[in-house]
PDB file of C-alpha atoms in Angstrom:
ATOM      1  CA  UNK A   1      -3.600  39.899 -52.478  1.00 29.00           C
ATOM      2  CA  UNK A   2      -2.660  36.315 -53.278  1.00 36.00           C
ATOM      3  CA  UNK A   3       0.545  34.528 -52.347  1.00 37.00           C
ATOM      4  CA  UNK A   4       2.723  32.810 -54.914  1.00 41.00           C
ATOM      5  CA  UNK A   5       2.975  29.019 -54.776  1.00 40.00           C
ATOM      6  CA  UNK A   6       6.543  29.352 -53.446  1.00 42.00           C
ATOM      7  CA  UNK A   7       5.438  31.687 -50.659  1.00 37.00           C
ATOM      8  CA  UNK A   8       2.498  29.417 -49.819  1.00 39.00           C
ATOM      9  CA  UNK A   9       4.695  26.331 -49.667  1.00 40.00           C
ATOM     10  CA  UNK A  10       7.012  27.994 -47.151  1.00 42.00           C
ATOM     11  CA  UNK A  11       4.062  28.394 -44.759  1.00 42.00           C
ATOM     12  CA  UNK A  12       3.031  24.732 -44.929  1.00 56.00           C
ATOM     13  CA  UNK A  13       3.707  22.304 -42.073  1.00 80.00           C
ATOM     14  CA  UNK A  14       7.021  20.507 -42.430  1.00 84.00           C
ATOM     15  CA  UNK A  15       5.433  17.144 -43.342  1.00 85.00           C
ATOM     16  CA  UNK A  16       3.478  18.736 -46.196  1.00 86.00           C
ATOM     17  CA  UNK A  17       6.542  20.522 -47.559  1.00 89.00           C
ATOM     18  CA  UNK A  18       8.427  17.222 -47.616  1.00 89.00           C
ATOM     19  CA  UNK A  19       5.437  15.481 -49.216  1.00 91.00           C
ATOM     20  CA  UNK A  20       5.444  18.071 -52.022  1.00 90.00           C
ATOM     21  CA  UNK A  21       9.162  17.509 -52.696  1.00 90.00           C
ATOM     22  CA  UNK A  22       8.759  13.727 -52.591  1.00 91.00           C
ATOM     23  CA  UNK A  23       5.882  13.592 -55.076  1.00 93.00           C
ATOM     24  CA  UNK A  24       7.438  16.066 -57.489  1.00 92.00           C
ATOM     25  CA  UNK A  25      10.799  14.260 -57.504  1.00 92.00           C
ATOM     26  CA  UNK A  26       9.221  10.880 -58.208  1.00 92.00           C
ATOM     27  CA  UNK A  27       6.827  12.234 -60.838  1.00 92.00           C
ATOM     28  CA  UNK A  28       9.797  13.676 -62.735  1.00 91.00           C
ATOM     29  CA  UNK A  29      11.534  10.275 -62.676  1.00 90.00           C
ATOM     30  CA  UNK A  30       8.722   8.317 -64.375  1.00 90.00           C
ATOM     31  CA  UNK A  31       9.244   7.803 -68.103  1.00 87.00           C
ATOM     32  CA  UNK A  32       6.015   8.473 -70.059  1.00 86.00           C
ATOM     33  CA  UNK A  33       6.758   5.421 -72.234  1.00 82.00           C
ATOM     34  CA  UNK A  34       6.670   3.135 -69.172  1.00 83.00           C
ATOM     35  CA  UNK A  35       3.076   4.101 -68.316  1.00 82.00           C
ATOM     36  CA  UNK A  36       1.871   4.304 -71.933  1.00 81.00           C
ATOM     37  CA  UNK A  37       1.746   8.085 -72.297  1.00 80.00           C
ATOM     38  CA  UNK A  38       2.477   9.286 -75.860  1.00 78.00           C
ATOM     39  CA  UNK A  39       5.295  11.820 -76.121  1.00 76.00           C
ATOM     40  CA  UNK A  40       5.048  14.656 -78.614  1.00 68.00           C
ATOM     41  CA  UNK A  41       7.997  16.481 -80.225  1.00 70.00           C
ATOM     42  CA  UNK A  42       7.545  19.617 -78.103  1.00 74.00           C
ATOM     43  CA  UNK A  43       7.478  17.899 -74.719  1.00 76.00           C
ATOM     44  CA  UNK A  44       9.929  19.516 -72.275  1.00 75.00           C
ATOM     45  CA  UNK A  45       8.588  18.274 -68.924  1.00 74.00           C
ATOM     46  CA  UNK A  46      10.887  15.706 -67.273  1.00 80.00           C
ATOM     47  CA  UNK A  47       8.886  12.605 -66.443  1.00 88.00           C
ATOM     48  CA  UNK A  48       5.110  12.927 -66.205  1.00 90.00           C
ATOM     49  CA  UNK A  49       2.941  16.034 -66.063  1.00 89.00           C
ATOM     50  CA  UNK A  50       0.611  16.537 -63.094  1.00 92.00           C
ATOM     51  CA  UNK A  51      -2.466  16.039 -65.259  1.00 92.00           C
ATOM     52  CA  UNK A  52      -1.063  12.725 -66.511  1.00 91.00           C
ATOM     53  CA  UNK A  53      -0.532  11.443 -62.967  1.00 92.00           C
ATOM     54  CA  UNK A  54      -4.049  12.504 -62.029  1.00 92.00           C
ATOM     55  CA  UNK A  55      -5.591  10.805 -65.071  1.00 92.00           C
ATOM     56  CA  UNK A  56      -3.646   7.569 -64.637  1.00 92.00           C
ATOM     57  CA  UNK A  57      -4.440   7.436 -60.908  1.00 91.00           C
ATOM     58  CA  UNK A  58      -8.131   8.226 -61.439  1.00 91.00           C
ATOM     59  CA  UNK A  59      -8.115  11.338 -59.257  1.00 92.00           C
ATOM     60  CA  UNK A  60      -9.001  14.941 -59.958  1.00 91.00           C
ATOM     61  CA  UNK A  61      -6.336  17.236 -61.353  1.00 94.00           C
ATOM     62  CA  UNK A  62      -7.078  19.930 -58.776  1.00 93.00           C
ATOM     63  CA  UNK A  63      -6.848  17.414 -55.920  1.00 92.00           C
ATOM     64  CA  UNK A  64      -3.520  16.027 -57.142  1.00 93.00           C
ATOM     65  CA  UNK A  65      -2.144  19.523 -57.755  1.00 93.00           C
ATOM     66  CA  UNK A  66      -3.020  20.531 -54.216  1.00 92.00           C
ATOM     67  CA  UNK A  67      -1.501  17.307 -52.896  1.00 92.00           C
ATOM     68  CA  UNK A  68       1.788  17.984 -54.699  1.00 91.00           C
ATOM     69  CA  UNK A  69       1.734  21.590 -53.509  1.00 90.00           C
ATOM     70  CA  UNK A  70       1.564  20.326 -49.929  1.00 86.00           C
ATOM     71  CA  UNK A  71      -1.819  21.821 -49.140  1.00 87.00           C
ATOM     72  CA  UNK A  72      -3.901  20.570 -46.215  1.00 83.00           C
ATOM     73  CA  UNK A  73      -6.360  18.258 -47.975  1.00 85.00           C
ATOM     74  CA  UNK A  74      -7.989  15.003 -46.958  1.00 84.00           C
ATOM     75  CA  UNK A  75      -6.163  11.858 -48.113  1.00 86.00           C
ATOM     76  CA  UNK A  76      -6.685   8.124 -47.756  1.00 86.00           C
ATOM     77  CA  UNK A  77      -4.488   5.087 -48.261  1.00 84.00           C
ATOM     78  CA  UNK A  78      -6.665   3.965 -51.181  1.00 85.00           C
ATOM     79  CA  UNK A  79      -6.150   7.190 -53.143  1.00 88.00           C
ATOM     80  CA  UNK A  80      -2.465   7.399 -52.248  1.00 91.00           C
ATOM     81  CA  UNK A  81      -2.076   3.789 -53.404  1.00 89.00           C
ATOM     82  CA  UNK A  82      -3.380   4.809 -56.819  1.00 91.00           C
ATOM     83  CA  UNK A  83      -0.853   7.665 -57.010  1.00 93.00           C
ATOM     84  CA  UNK A  84       1.927   5.366 -55.755  1.00 91.00           C
ATOM     85  CA  UNK A  85       1.105   2.821 -58.470  1.00 91.00           C
ATOM     86  CA  UNK A  86       1.486   5.455 -61.203  1.00 92.00           C
ATOM     87  CA  UNK A  87       4.756   6.693 -59.729  1.00 93.00           C
ATOM     88  CA  UNK A  88       6.112   3.152 -59.418  1.00 90.00           C
ATOM     89  CA  UNK A  89       6.711   3.385 -55.668  1.00 89.00           C
ATOM     90  CA  UNK A  90       7.896   0.303 -53.790  1.00 85.00           C
ATOM     91  CA  UNK A  91       6.655  -0.866 -50.390  1.00 78.00           C
ATOM     92  CA  UNK A  92       9.058   1.286 -48.346  1.00 79.00           C
ATOM     93  CA  UNK A  93       8.363   4.357 -50.496  1.00 87.00           C
ATOM     94  CA  UNK A  94       4.603   3.805 -50.183  1.00 85.00           C
ATOM     95  CA  UNK A  95       4.825   3.632 -46.387  1.00 81.00           C
ATOM     96  CA  UNK A  96       6.935   6.792 -46.474  1.00 86.00           C
ATOM     97  CA  UNK A  97       4.212   8.471 -48.550  1.00 89.00           C
ATOM     98  CA  UNK A  98       1.581   7.543 -45.923  1.00 86.00           C
ATOM     99  CA  UNK A  99       3.741   9.018 -43.179  1.00 82.00           C
ATOM    100  CA  UNK A 100       4.368  12.275 -45.041  1.00 88.00           C
ATOM    101  CA  UNK A 101       0.671  12.650 -45.840  1.00 87.00           C
ATOM    102  CA  UNK A 102      -0.152  11.827 -42.176  1.00 83.00           C
ATOM    103  CA  UNK A 103      -2.928   9.430 -43.166  1.00 81.00           C
ATOM    104  CA  UNK A 104      -5.288   8.710 -40.245  1.00 73.00           C
ATOM    105  CA  UNK A 105      -4.737   5.240 -38.840  1.00 66.00           C
ATOM    106  CA  UNK A 106      -1.141   4.899 -40.010  1.00 64.00           C
ATOM    107  CA  UNK A 107       0.796   4.396 -36.759  1.00 57.00           C
ATOM    108  CA  UNK A 108       3.705   6.621 -35.817  1.00 56.00           C
ATOM    109  CA  UNK A 109       6.501   5.081 -33.723  1.00 54.00           C
ATOM    110  CA  UNK A 110       6.347   5.581 -29.952  1.00 52.00           C
ATOM    111  CA  UNK A 111       8.644   8.188 -28.455  1.00 52.00           C
ATOM    112  CA  UNK A 112      11.246   6.375 -26.382  1.00 49.00           C
ATOM    113  CA  UNK A 113      14.556   7.518 -24.913  1.00 52.00           C
ATOM    114  CA  UNK A 114      17.668   7.097 -27.038  1.00 65.00           C
ATOM    115  CA  UNK A 115      19.646   5.268 -24.380  1.00 77.00           C
ATOM    116  CA  UNK A 116      21.472   2.046 -25.143  1.00 86.00           C
ATOM    117  CA  UNK A 117      20.576  -0.779 -22.726  1.00 88.00           C
ATOM    118  CA  UNK A 118      23.410  -2.311 -20.690  1.00 89.00           C
ATOM    119  CA  UNK A 119      22.847  -5.755 -22.161  1.00 91.00           C
ATOM    120  CA  UNK A 120      23.338  -4.342 -25.679  1.00 92.00           C
ATOM    121  CA  UNK A 121      26.826  -3.189 -24.651  1.00 92.00           C
ATOM    122  CA  UNK A 122      27.546  -6.697 -23.392  1.00 94.00           C
ATOM    123  CA  UNK A 123      26.414  -8.159 -26.727  1.00 95.00           C
ATOM    124  CA  UNK A 124      28.770  -5.800 -28.593  1.00 94.00           C
ATOM    125  CA  UNK A 125      31.699  -7.035 -26.534  1.00 94.00           C
ATOM    126  CA  UNK A 126      30.713 -10.686 -27.030  1.00 95.00           C
ATOM    127  CA  UNK A 127      30.653 -10.213 -30.810  1.00 96.00           C
ATOM    128  CA  UNK A 128      34.401  -9.512 -30.965  1.00 94.00           C
ATOM    129  CA  UNK A 129      36.385 -10.226 -33.129  1.00 94.00           C
ATOM    130  CA  UNK A 130      33.542  -9.346 -35.514  1.00 95.00           C
ATOM    131  CA  UNK A 131      33.209  -5.550 -35.796  1.00 96.00           C
ATOM    132  CA  UNK A 132      29.923  -4.373 -34.326  1.00 97.00           C
ATOM    133  CA  UNK A 133      28.411  -1.029 -33.349  1.00 96.00           C
ATOM    134  CA  UNK A 134      25.179   0.767 -32.511  1.00 95.00           C
ATOM    135  CA  UNK A 135      23.850   3.676 -34.602  1.00 94.00           C
ATOM    136  CA  UNK A 136      20.814   5.850 -34.118  1.00 93.00           C
ATOM    137  CA  UNK A 137      18.449   6.655 -37.002  1.00 92.00           C
ATOM    138  CA  UNK A 138      20.679   9.546 -38.084  1.00 93.00           C
ATOM    139  CA  UNK A 139      23.770   7.267 -38.194  1.00 93.00           C
ATOM    140  CA  UNK A 140      25.461   8.822 -35.182  1.00 92.00           C
ATOM    141  CA  UNK A 141      27.810   6.249 -33.651  1.00 93.00           C
ATOM    142  CA  UNK A 142      26.490   5.466 -30.170  1.00 92.00           C
ATOM    143  CA  UNK A 143      28.668   2.507 -29.127  1.00 94.00           C
ATOM    144  CA  UNK A 144      31.137   0.030 -30.638  1.00 94.00           C
ATOM    145  CA  UNK A 145      33.381  -2.906 -29.811  1.00 95.00           C
ATOM    146  CA  UNK A 146      37.164  -3.157 -30.064  1.00 95.00           C
ATOM    147  CA  UNK A 147      37.396  -4.547 -33.591  1.00 95.00           C
ATOM    148  CA  UNK A 148      35.105  -1.843 -34.964  1.00 95.00           C
ATOM    149  CA  UNK A 149      37.425   0.726 -33.378  1.00 94.00           C
ATOM    150  CA  UNK A 150      40.408  -0.925 -35.096  1.00 93.00           C
ATOM    151  CA  UNK A 151      38.740  -0.724 -38.503  1.00 92.00           C
ATOM    152  CA  UNK A 152      37.265   2.777 -38.178  1.00 90.00           C
ATOM    153  CA  UNK A 153      39.397   4.724 -35.661  1.00 89.00           C
ATOM    154  CA  UNK A 154      38.649   8.079 -37.342  1.00 86.00           C
ATOM    155  CA  UNK A 155      34.949   7.718 -36.435  1.00 88.00           C
ATOM    156  CA  UNK A 156      35.377   6.240 -32.953  1.00 90.00           C
ATOM    157  CA  UNK A 157      37.802   8.979 -31.886  1.00 88.00           C
ATOM    158  CA  UNK A 158      35.694  11.836 -33.289  1.00 87.00           C
ATOM    159  CA  UNK A 159      33.285  14.189 -31.529  1.00 85.00           C
ATOM    160  CA  UNK A 160      30.093  15.955 -32.563  1.00 86.00           C
ATOM    161  CA  UNK A 161      28.981  15.713 -36.175  1.00 87.00           C
ATOM    162  CA  UNK A 162      32.253  14.038 -37.180  1.00 87.00           C
ATOM    163  CA  UNK A 163      31.173  10.990 -35.165  1.00 90.00           C
ATOM    164  CA  UNK A 164      28.370  10.509 -37.679  1.00 92.00           C
ATOM    165  CA  UNK A 165      28.943   7.809 -40.304  1.00 90.00           C
ATOM    166  CA  UNK A 166      27.141   9.662 -43.112  1.00 90.00           C
ATOM    167  CA  UNK A 167      29.135  12.795 -42.396  1.00 89.00           C
ATOM    168  CA  UNK A 168      32.450  10.955 -42.434  1.00 86.00           C
ATOM    169  CA  UNK A 169      31.663   9.147 -45.678  1.00 85.00           C
ATOM    170  CA  UNK A 170      30.221  12.219 -47.427  1.00 87.00           C
ATOM    171  CA  UNK A 171      32.691  14.841 -46.258  1.00 83.00           C
ATOM    172  CA  UNK A 172      35.952  13.258 -45.114  1.00 70.00           C
ATOM    173  CA  UNK A 173      36.968  11.887 -48.512  1.00 63.00           C
ATOM    174  CA  UNK A 174      37.758   8.728 -50.416  1.00 59.00           C
ATOM    175  CA  UNK A 175      40.009   7.164 -47.787  1.00 58.00           C
ATOM    176  CA  UNK A 176      37.186   6.376 -45.374  1.00 57.00           C
ATOM    177  CA  UNK A 177      34.499   5.464 -47.910  1.00 59.00           C
ATOM    178  CA  UNK A 178      33.455   1.918 -48.803  1.00 63.00           C
ATOM    179  CA  UNK A 179      34.913   0.868 -52.141  1.00 70.00           C
ATOM    180  CA  UNK A 180      31.450  -0.092 -53.438  1.00 74.00           C
ATOM    181  CA  UNK A 181      29.992   3.444 -53.854  1.00 73.00           C
ATOM    182  CA  UNK A 182      26.326   2.414 -54.206  1.00 81.00           C
ATOM    183  CA  UNK A 183      26.235   1.836 -50.446  1.00 85.00           C
ATOM    184  CA  UNK A 184      26.151   5.558 -49.760  1.00 87.00           C
ATOM    185  CA  UNK A 185      22.918   5.904 -51.716  1.00 90.00           C
ATOM    186  CA  UNK A 186      21.381   3.130 -49.633  1.00 91.00           C
ATOM    187  CA  UNK A 187      22.401   4.861 -46.407  1.00 91.00           C
ATOM    188  CA  UNK A 188      20.778   8.089 -47.575  1.00 94.00           C
ATOM    189  CA  UNK A 189      17.632   6.196 -48.636  1.00 94.00           C
ATOM    190  CA  UNK A 190      17.463   4.615 -45.148  1.00 94.00           C
ATOM    191  CA  UNK A 191      17.918   8.076 -43.630  1.00 95.00           C
ATOM    192  CA  UNK A 192      15.067   9.425 -45.745  1.00 94.00           C
ATOM    193  CA  UNK A 193      12.758   6.698 -44.405  1.00 91.00           C
ATOM    194  CA  UNK A 194      13.555   7.567 -40.782  1.00 90.00           C
ATOM    195  CA  UNK A 195      13.395  11.301 -41.457  1.00 92.00           C
ATOM    196  CA  UNK A 196       9.618  11.026 -41.883  1.00 88.00           C
ATOM    197  CA  UNK A 197       9.445  10.336 -38.128  1.00 85.00           C
ATOM    198  CA  UNK A 198      11.548  13.390 -37.240  1.00 88.00           C
ATOM    199  CA  UNK A 199      10.486  16.125 -39.669  1.00 87.00           C
ATOM    200  CA  UNK A 200      10.707  19.536 -38.046  1.00 83.00           C
ATOM    201  CA  UNK A 201      12.984  18.440 -35.198  1.00 84.00           C
ATOM    202  CA  UNK A 202      15.812  21.014 -34.934  1.00 81.00           C
ATOM    203  CA  UNK A 203      18.574  18.416 -34.554  1.00 86.00           C
ATOM    204  CA  UNK A 204      17.510  16.561 -37.688  1.00 90.00           C
ATOM    205  CA  UNK A 205      16.857  19.655 -39.776  1.00 90.00           C
ATOM    206  CA  UNK A 206      20.193  21.270 -38.925  1.00 88.00           C
ATOM    207  CA  UNK A 207      22.029  17.987 -39.597  1.00 92.00           C
ATOM    208  CA  UNK A 208      20.516  17.611 -43.071  1.00 93.00           C
ATOM    209  CA  UNK A 209      21.048  21.289 -43.883  1.00 92.00           C
ATOM    210  CA  UNK A 210      24.716  21.102 -42.882  1.00 91.00           C
ATOM    211  CA  UNK A 211      25.309  17.905 -44.857  1.00 93.00           C
ATOM    212  CA  UNK A 212      23.559  19.367 -47.896  1.00 94.00           C
ATOM    213  CA  UNK A 213      25.597  22.554 -47.673  1.00 92.00           C
ATOM    214  CA  UNK A 214      28.927  20.754 -47.227  1.00 91.00           C
ATOM    215  CA  UNK A 215      28.669  17.662 -49.437  1.00 91.00           C
ATOM    216  CA  UNK A 216      27.602  17.519 -53.086  1.00 92.00           C
ATOM    217  CA  UNK A 217      27.608  13.719 -52.747  1.00 90.00           C
ATOM    218  CA  UNK A 218      24.936  13.891 -50.042  1.00 93.00           C
ATOM    219  CA  UNK A 219      23.048  16.757 -51.690  1.00 94.00           C
ATOM    220  CA  UNK A 220      22.613  14.818 -54.929  1.00 93.00           C
ATOM    221  CA  UNK A 221      21.569  11.606 -53.151  1.00 93.00           C
ATOM    222  CA  UNK A 222      19.094  13.452 -50.891  1.00 95.00           C
ATOM    223  CA  UNK A 223      17.502  15.222 -53.861  1.00 93.00           C
ATOM    224  CA  UNK A 224      16.643  11.882 -55.492  1.00 92.00           C
ATOM    225  CA  UNK A 225      14.039  11.246 -52.760  1.00 92.00           C
ATOM    226  CA  UNK A 226      14.860   7.520 -52.669  1.00 93.00           C
ATOM    227  CA  UNK A 227      13.527   5.484 -49.740  1.00 92.00           C
ATOM    228  CA  UNK A 228      14.512   2.015 -48.518  1.00 90.00           C
ATOM    229  CA  UNK A 229      14.495  -0.085 -45.380  1.00 88.00           C
ATOM    230  CA  UNK A 230      17.674  -1.405 -43.740  1.00 86.00           C
ATOM    231  CA  UNK A 231      18.787  -4.776 -45.045  1.00 87.00           C
ATOM    232  CA  UNK A 232      21.797  -7.067 -45.522  1.00 91.00           C
ATOM    233  CA  UNK A 233      24.697  -5.413 -47.332  1.00 91.00           C
ATOM    234  CA  UNK A 234      28.089  -6.323 -48.755  1.00 92.00           C
ATOM    235  CA  UNK A 235      30.879  -3.833 -48.008  1.00 91.00           C
ATOM    236  CA  UNK A 236      34.519  -3.475 -48.977  1.00 90.00           C
ATOM    237  CA  UNK A 237      36.940  -1.230 -47.101  1.00 89.00           C
ATOM    238  CA  UNK A 238      40.576  -0.222 -47.564  1.00 87.00           C
ATOM    239  CA  UNK A 239      42.244  -0.837 -44.227  1.00 89.00           C
ATOM    240  CA  UNK A 240      45.948   0.040 -44.450  1.00 89.00           C
ATOM    241  CA  UNK A 241      48.362  -1.446 -43.764  1.00 92.00           C
ATOM    242  CA  UNK A 242      46.639  -4.849 -44.178  1.00 93.00           C
ATOM    243  CA  UNK A 243      44.734  -4.052 -47.393  1.00 91.00           C
ATOM    244  CA  UNK A 244      41.182  -4.774 -48.504  1.00 92.00           C
ATOM    245  CA  UNK A 245      38.662  -6.235 -46.040  1.00 94.00           C
ATOM    246  CA  UNK A 246      35.308  -7.509 -47.330  1.00 95.00           C
ATOM    247  CA  UNK A 247      32.340  -7.781 -44.987  1.00 95.00           C
ATOM    248  CA  UNK A 248      28.727  -8.896 -44.946  1.00 96.00           C
ATOM    249  CA  UNK A 249      26.593  -6.657 -42.759  1.00 94.00           C
ATOM    250  CA  UNK A 250      23.350  -7.274 -40.876  1.00 94.00           C
ATOM    251  CA  UNK A 251      21.445  -4.891 -38.614  1.00 93.00           C
ATOM    252  CA  UNK A 252      19.017  -5.453 -35.759  1.00 93.00           C
ATOM    253  CA  UNK A 253      16.680  -3.110 -33.900  1.00 91.00           C
ATOM    254  CA  UNK A 254      17.308  -2.890 -30.152  1.00 91.00           C
ATOM    255  CA  UNK A 255      14.285  -3.622 -27.971  1.00 87.00           C
ATOM    256  CA  UNK A 256      13.159  -0.772 -25.766  1.00 81.00           C
ATOM    257  CA  UNK A 257      14.544   1.953 -28.022  1.00 84.00           C
ATOM    258  CA  UNK A 258      12.864   3.885 -30.809  1.00 78.00           C
ATOM    259  CA  UNK A 259      15.774   4.427 -33.180  1.00 86.00           C
ATOM    260  CA  UNK A 260      18.812   2.384 -32.185  1.00 93.00           C
ATOM    261  CA  UNK A 261      20.124  -0.448 -34.375  1.00 94.00           C
ATOM    262  CA  UNK A 262      23.012  -2.845 -33.845  1.00 96.00           C
ATOM    263  CA  UNK A 263      25.182  -3.334 -36.932  1.00 96.00           C
ATOM    264  CA  UNK A 264      27.194  -6.560 -37.141  1.00 97.00           C
ATOM    265  CA  UNK A 265      29.960  -7.056 -39.730  1.00 96.00           C
ATOM    266  CA  UNK A 266      31.021 -10.599 -40.643  1.00 97.00           C
ATOM    267  CA  UNK A 267      34.146 -11.286 -42.760  1.00 96.00           C
ATOM    268  CA  UNK A 268      33.372 -12.526 -46.272  1.00 96.00           C
ATOM    269  CA  UNK A 269      36.163 -15.152 -46.231  1.00 96.00           C
ATOM    270  CA  UNK A 270      38.763 -16.612 -43.901  1.00 96.00           C
ATOM    271  CA  UNK A 271      41.328 -14.381 -45.624  1.00 96.00           C
ATOM    272  CA  UNK A 272      39.273 -11.321 -44.643  1.00 96.00           C
ATOM    273  CA  UNK A 273      39.080 -12.631 -41.069  1.00 96.00           C
ATOM    274  CA  UNK A 274      42.862 -13.024 -41.080  1.00 96.00           C
ATOM    275  CA  UNK A 275      43.435  -9.461 -42.266  1.00 95.00           C
ATOM    276  CA  UNK A 276      41.044  -8.231 -39.582  1.00 94.00           C
ATOM    277  CA  UNK A 277      43.051 -10.058 -36.911  1.00 95.00           C
ATOM    278  CA  UNK A 278      46.238  -8.529 -38.323  1.00 95.00           C
ATOM    279  CA  UNK A 279      44.624  -5.131 -38.002  1.00 93.00           C
ATOM    280  CA  UNK A 280      43.808  -5.819 -34.343  1.00 93.00           C
ATOM    281  CA  UNK A 281      47.393  -6.937 -33.696  1.00 93.00           C
ATOM    282  CA  UNK A 282      48.729  -3.734 -35.271  1.00 92.00           C
ATOM    283  CA  UNK A 283      46.401  -1.511 -33.227  1.00 91.00           C
ATOM    284  CA  UNK A 284      44.095  -0.405 -36.012  1.00 90.00           C
ATOM    285  CA  UNK A 285      43.939   1.073 -39.529  1.00 88.00           C
ATOM    286  CA  UNK A 286      45.999   4.123 -40.400  1.00 84.00           C
ATOM    287  CA  UNK A 287      46.189   6.304 -43.496  1.00 71.00           C
ATOM    288  CA  UNK A 288      49.309   8.135 -42.308  1.00 67.00           C
TER     289      UNK A 288
END
């Protein structure tokens, strides 16, 4: 008796299952015209076919098929680089591919406790009146300063999963979302990058399953298999009763921790700084 591909995939280690999803999603996003593949009138496959990826990458069709099925086969960075080139993967996506394939010699991050150092709390306080906070890799809010609490009281006062920034943006509704909607996709792409270090962990798996079940916004973004590293961002928030506040955001890893990052928000203009001070004077934003 032989198992179906679906049944076989369910028995694969978690990293290999995620690798299969990642490769398939990106293969289906590559336009044949971009890589010089002629398209006939009867073509129904979205993106490239497996045999086309294999040919363009210079690898065997059987090997690539097994790779995309998540089977336990030997891989190297050189061969994965060839596949990544065909799929148009960027640097962050290529590193993510190495991690999912568990290439020998590619370092995994050390396991360190998720405890915020005392001096990081002191830095948060010193950053006032600029809003600042600390997230973990899953975007749970770990700590914040006073101005952050004034801007985002619905997150600071929450417990459990509702204290998670992705959850609040994806589930709670338009009121608490940044006005520039592309930011949510970037957050999910950052999450995807860090997920490679936590595949199979019950807390991570249940979090992603619950978000996928509850939010179509998250489910669609997660299915795109996009990957990116944290970087500077421009954000705009509605903060009643003072109106729109525009911020430039930077993030910094915290020494001695595996996953924690400090997020610092700086007002775009003096007018934005003034509205933020008004918000502090009024005791915080309110949608009531």
